[in-house]
Amino acid sequence: MIKVNSKDFEWEEGLTVQKLLDKKKYTFPKIYVTINGEIVEKEEYDITLIKDGDDVKVIHLLAGG
Amino acid sequence: MDVKALKAAHKLLAEYKYEPAKLKKGYTDKTLYINIGDNRIEAKDVPASMKEKFIGGKGYGLKYLWDATTPETKWNDPENEIVIAGGPLCGITQYPGAGKSLVVTISPMTDIPIDSNVGGYFGPYLKFSGWDALEIQGKAKEDIIIYIDGNNGVIRIDEAPLEAIDGHVVSEELTEMYADSEEDKKNISVISAGTAANHANIGLLNFSFYDIRRRVARLKQAGRGGIGRVLRDKKIKAIVIKFKGTKGDLNKPANQSLINKAGIKLHKQIHDYDDVQCRMRQIGTANIIEVMDEYDLLPTHNYQYGNHPDTHKIASNVFVEKYITQGMPDGCWFGCSLSCAKAADNFELKTGSYKGHKVTIDGPEYENAAGLGSNCGIFDPEMILEANFYCDTYGVDTISFGTICAFAMECYERGIINKEITGGLELKFGNAIAQLELLHQMSRGEGFGALIGLGVKQLKRIFVEEHGADPDFLNDIGMEQKGLEVSEYLPKESLAQQGGYGLTNKGPQHDEAWLIFMDMVNNQIPTFEDKAEALHYFPMFRTWFGLMGLCKLPWNDTSPPDNHLTDEPAKMPEHVQHYVNIYNGVTGSNIDKDELILQSERIYNFQRIFNIRRGKGLRKHDAMPYRAIGPVTFEEYESRKERYDQQLKDLLDYNPEGKTTEEKIKIMREYRLNQYELLTDAVYKRRGWTPNGVPTIEHLSKIGMELPELVEVVKNHI
């Protein structure tokens, strides 16, 4: 189990940041991702593995509308 | 178009000559008052105290409206005013999004002040012509045109019997009439409404700017709250302004360099990143159509659901690839490199008064596609564009019209109304031709379309009183609050956004706060206090755009690449500092980001008390229809059963096993309504208001707004 934006989410072997975004349907272009507080650069979403127990934040930047 | 013949029929009612006041540090400190009842035209000086407290833009609009009206003034009384004002930053050309006008009046929809923020060239030209604001009061006897020549200092009121009323026609006629040449047309801006605004309370204002490449007068809209209805009730066909000589330093800023530096940085950022961020230059606000669908936020079938299998048919790329002309100048004011205004050219109309005409359509904005489209179950891009065109030219607010249509369609499908009532229209979801026919009827003031133009609040009353509908059910599914229709986002799963709609001054428009991602997706504001802080900060911050004459989009529809490394990414700290800098650069002040919020807070509380003065603006007026808060019907619950069942377990410790859907809906309803009440408590407390939503005298004193006329109002409620 991992945390995604402070909520439980099922972890699986080989889960990358990009796979997580796909599973969550997070398609908004202005997002940033942290794992345990560390920024993950966009170019590394495909190769960055998420470990079981990680705390992932996927922050969507739009507070206006 | 024989504009000479149109002009020859004009009859001069009044003429006023003036020496245009010189601009200094963003202000002329003069405002223009026109009474079209007795054809009186006067200049007013702006007192220093007004400038300090009310700043400009909608601050000036609300102040003048307060002074001009009584608590009993109705929208169609002669003393109701339409006030148009830019603000101290309006008209600068170095920073994107700086050409906005703010329009204020007593709304025929809500019976309280409405404010609407609109592009086009009128606001800057008004200021360059010597006026920080324009007040229009009274009612003309016959159709008139007001003309302001800002170079020669001449203002005229003419009876104008022959010009068209529909926005796209009258804007072309008057641009042609008052320009000396093709080159001169860019110096003209026209405010108009449309034929539907003769009848419909959801009438809007069109503000034009001349597109020199397309050779057409483009239209931007002050859409919300029925200001176009007020304009037409006053028998104003158009207000025309002409100003030649626009250049970058007309505001006579105190420190041009501060403005330039901020502008250059933002221009470069937009150039480098917009293509991979929001694509505002490519498709404008419509970029989020498919995004909202993915997140279950795109209203479909009168906000019952948040997505639809056919959304791909109206996705942003469909409009980009098939309809929108690319590579053309699309800023609604000079110097806006975000250039989000989009147009479909040579679009051949299939219905209505202009059937067969090839026209330029401004749009679609996201709200148009969602309101006219998905919310009504319509996924045909050409029908959406056509309805968009007719809304604009007839002078109809697309957001209200979309939400009203969706409500009527649901009533039709549920058998609450039928063909006898709709005059034969089969008003099912997806029937785009019926939707267009409603618009054409509205423009003629006929049939069921005329009723649609009254808005959801009035329709609910009519369906109950005349057709025996269940009032409780209609109150649940009729998406209006304070008399204004909800804009096009589904807030059911975001408590903060329910507050973003409900705990507002003018009604449920998303221009105070859009918190759905912060709340529902990011989970950044989990507690009531967190949500209340967001529902304090963002409405105050966004109010500031309306004081300045600024557009909101360059604030957060483009981001600095390192924004995520800042302490408060949601606020876009670098952009906030830009705003502080350009304000100080223009006005010579020395404010910081906290004083920026304080400027807004004064006006925000003033507007709240304006509502209270008119017998509104209290807690009971901030309640939302349950459709905005949770699932009303069996179908809604069942469509997201897994989500709702899980919430019952996690949030209420309630076991849904073996329970009927109706039982679960009831339990969930009690819970969610209570959450909204707790949120309301928290927000009022954060804003310095009583539990009934009244600003306290202590709070007014703290923010420097302990004005006797405000204290007089609130003391009766404390």
JSON list of C-alpha atoms in Angstrom, two decimals, chain B residues 264-277 281 337-338 558:
[
{"chain": "B", "resi": 264, "resn": "ILE", "atom": "CA", "xyz": [9.13, 40.50, -20.09]},
{"chain": "B", "resi": 265, "resn": "LYS", "atom": "CA", "xyz": [9.43, 37.67, -17.61]},
{"chain": "B", "resi": 266, "resn": "LEU", "atom": "CA", "xyz": [5.85, 36.56, -18.11]},
{"chain": "B", "resi": 267, "resn": "HIS", "atom": "CA", "xyz": [5.97, 36.87, -21.90]},
{"chain": "B", "resi": 268, "resn": "LYS", "atom": "CA", "xyz": [9.04, 34.61, -22.00]},
{"chain": "B", "resi": 269, "resn": "GLN", "atom": "CA", "xyz": [7.40, 32.09, -19.69]},
{"chain": "B", "resi": 270, "resn": "ILE", "atom": "CA", "xyz": [4.29, 31.94, -21.87]},
{"chain": "B", "resi": 271, "resn": "HIS", "atom": "CA", "xyz": [6.42, 31.58, -24.98]},
{"chain": "B", "resi": 272, "resn": "ASP", "atom": "CA", "xyz": [8.49, 28.76, -23.47]},
{"chain": "B", "resi": 273, "resn": "TYR", "atom": "CA", "xyz": [5.87, 26.75, -21.59]},
{"chain": "B", "resi": 274, "resn": "ASP", "atom": "CA", "xyz": [2.30, 27.40, -22.74]},
{"chain": "B", "resi": 275, "resn": "ASP", "atom": "CA", "xyz": [2.46, 24.68, -25.39]},
{"chain": "B", "resi": 276, "resn": "VAL", "atom": "CA", "xyz": [3.11, 22.04, -22.71]},
{"chain": "B", "resi": 277, "resn": "GLN", "atom": "CA", "xyz": [0.91, 23.60, -20.05]},
{"chain": "B", "resi": 281, "resn": "ARG", "atom": "CA", "xyz": [-2.65, 30.30, -27.19]},
{"chain": "B", "resi": 337, "resn": "SER", "atom": "CA", "xyz": [0.66, 37.15, -25.30]},
{"chain": "B", "resi": 338, "resn": "LEU", "atom": "CA", "xyz": [-1.56, 34.55, -23.63]},
{"chain": "B", "resi": 558, "resn": "THR", "atom": "CA", "xyz": [0.49, 29.60, -17.02]}
]
